Amino acid sequence: MKSIGNESQKVLTSQLRDMEKNGLVVRKVYDEVPPGVEYLLMDLGRSLKPILDAMAVGQKITSIAECLAGTKLCT
């Protein structure tokens, strides 16, 4: 897994799982070697984009929020 800012893999995985439980993202697992996982925004997650954009004004956000806002590639 590639890192996103200063987020550790454990923290990032925890955040993504929480967002999955809350209906913000859906997790798609690919049966390949090495295992591939993709997270896709659901409608509820996309609805948060304006809020995340407003939070990002005047500051640099280096976290999962950037992925949801579409300002950083999440892989």
mmCIF file of C-alpha atoms in Angstrom:
data_model
loop_
_atom_site.group_PDB
_atom_site.id
_atom_site.type_symbol
_atom_site.label_atom_id
_atom_site.label_comp_id
_atom_site.label_asym_id
_atom_site.label_seq_id
_atom_site.Cartn_x
_atom_site.Cartn_y
_atom_site.Cartn_z
ATOM 1 C CA MET A 1 0.000 0.000 0.000
ATOM 2 C CA LYS A 2 1.304 3.415 -0.868
ATOM 3 C CA SER A 3 1.348 5.927 1.937
ATOM 4 C CA ILE A 4 -0.798 9.022 1.999
ATOM 5 C CA GLY A 5 0.992 11.847 3.756
ATOM 6 C CA ASN A 6 1.984 10.824 7.259
ATOM 7 C CA GLU A 7 -0.757 8.225 7.655
ATOM 8 C CA SER A 8 0.510 4.797 8.657
ATOM 9 C CA GLN A 9 -0.960 1.764 6.900
ATOM 10 C CA LYS A 10 -2.680 0.730 10.135
ATOM 11 C CA VAL A 11 -4.318 4.133 10.634
ATOM 12 C CA LEU A 12 -5.323 4.416 6.985
ATOM 13 C CA THR A 13 -6.836 0.913 6.979
ATOM 14 C CA SER A 14 -8.747 1.695 10.175
ATOM 15 C CA GLN A 15 -10.109 4.940 8.713
ATOM 16 C CA LEU A 16 -11.155 3.235 5.479
ATOM 17 C CA ARG A 17 -12.889 0.405 7.349
ATOM 18 C CA ASP A 18 -14.766 2.952 9.485
ATOM 19 C CA MET A 19 -15.859 4.803 6.350
ATOM 20 C CA GLU A 20 -16.972 1.497 4.833
ATOM 21 C CA LYS A 21 -19.077 0.726 7.925
ATOM 22 C CA ASN A 22 -20.635 4.196 7.725
ATOM 23 C CA GLY A 23 -21.586 3.836 4.068
ATOM 24 C CA LEU A 24 -19.110 6.376 2.683
ATOM 25 C CA VAL A 25 -17.037 3.945 0.617
ATOM 26 C CA VAL A 26 -17.306 0.441 -0.743
ATOM 27 C CA ARG A 27 -14.320 -1.914 -0.678
ATOM 28 C CA LYS A 28 -13.621 -3.964 -3.790
ATOM 29 C CA VAL A 29 -11.125 -6.834 -3.413
ATOM 30 C CA TYR A 30 -9.325 -8.289 -6.424
ATOM 31 C CA ASP A 31 -8.259 -11.934 -6.278
ATOM 32 C CA GLU A 32 -4.705 -11.518 -7.522
ATOM 33 C CA VAL A 33 -1.128 -11.705 -6.297
ATOM 34 C CA PRO A 34 -0.364 -9.456 -4.538
ATOM 35 C CA PRO A 35 -3.940 -8.879 -3.365
ATOM 36 C CA GLY A 36 -5.524 -5.756 -4.780
ATOM 37 C CA VAL A 37 -8.050 -3.581 -2.959
ATOM 38 C CA GLU A 38 -9.894 -0.574 -4.289
ATOM 39 C CA TYR A 39 -12.121 1.821 -2.351
ATOM 40 C CA LEU A 40 -14.885 3.599 -4.236
ATOM 41 C CA LEU A 41 -16.990 6.474 -2.978
ATOM 42 C CA MET A 42 -20.674 5.798 -2.489
ATOM 43 C CA ASP A 43 -23.267 8.553 -2.942
ATOM 44 C CA LEU A 44 -23.042 9.501 0.730
ATOM 45 C CA GLY A 45 -19.253 9.870 0.471
ATOM 46 C CA ARG A 46 -19.556 12.014 -2.667
ATOM 47 C CA SER A 47 -22.049 14.238 -0.863
ATOM 48 C CA LEU A 48 -19.305 15.234 1.600
ATOM 49 C CA LYS A 49 -17.045 16.716 -1.098
ATOM 50 C CA PRO A 50 -18.281 20.334 -0.660
ATOM 51 C CA ILE A 51 -17.659 20.108 3.081
ATOM 52 C CA LEU A 52 -14.156 18.699 2.585
ATOM 53 C CA ASP A 53 -13.413 21.360 -0.012
ATOM 54 C CA ALA A 54 -14.469 24.073 2.457
ATOM 55 C CA MET A 55 -12.249 22.562 5.160
ATOM 56 C CA ALA A 56 -9.272 22.532 2.770
ATOM 57 C CA VAL A 57 -9.434 26.257 1.970
ATOM 58 C CA GLY A 58 -6.264 27.952 3.173
ATOM 59 C CA GLN A 59 -4.607 24.799 4.465
ATOM 60 C CA LYS A 60 -2.986 21.662 3.171
ATOM 61 C CA ILE A 61 -4.819 18.504 4.171
ATOM 62 C CA THR A 62 -2.684 15.378 3.914
ATOM 63 C CA SER A 63 -5.008 12.591 4.866
ATOM 64 C CA ILE A 64 -7.799 10.393 3.674
ATOM 65 C CA ALA A 65 -9.869 13.572 3.331
ATOM 66 C CA GLU A 66 -7.800 14.456 0.257
ATOM 67 C CA CYS A 67 -8.767 11.162 -1.330
ATOM 68 C CA LEU A 68 -12.443 11.757 -0.696
ATOM 69 C CA ALA A 69 -12.164 15.290 -2.056
ATOM 70 C CA GLY A 70 -10.482 13.944 -5.183
ATOM 71 C CA THR A 71 -7.377 16.075 -4.676
ATOM 72 C CA LYS A 72 -4.979 13.172 -4.185
ATOM 73 C CA LEU A 73 -4.695 9.755 -5.793
ATOM 74 C CA CYS A 74 -5.543 6.999 -3.344
ATOM 75 C CA THR A 75 -4.067 3.605 -4.128
#
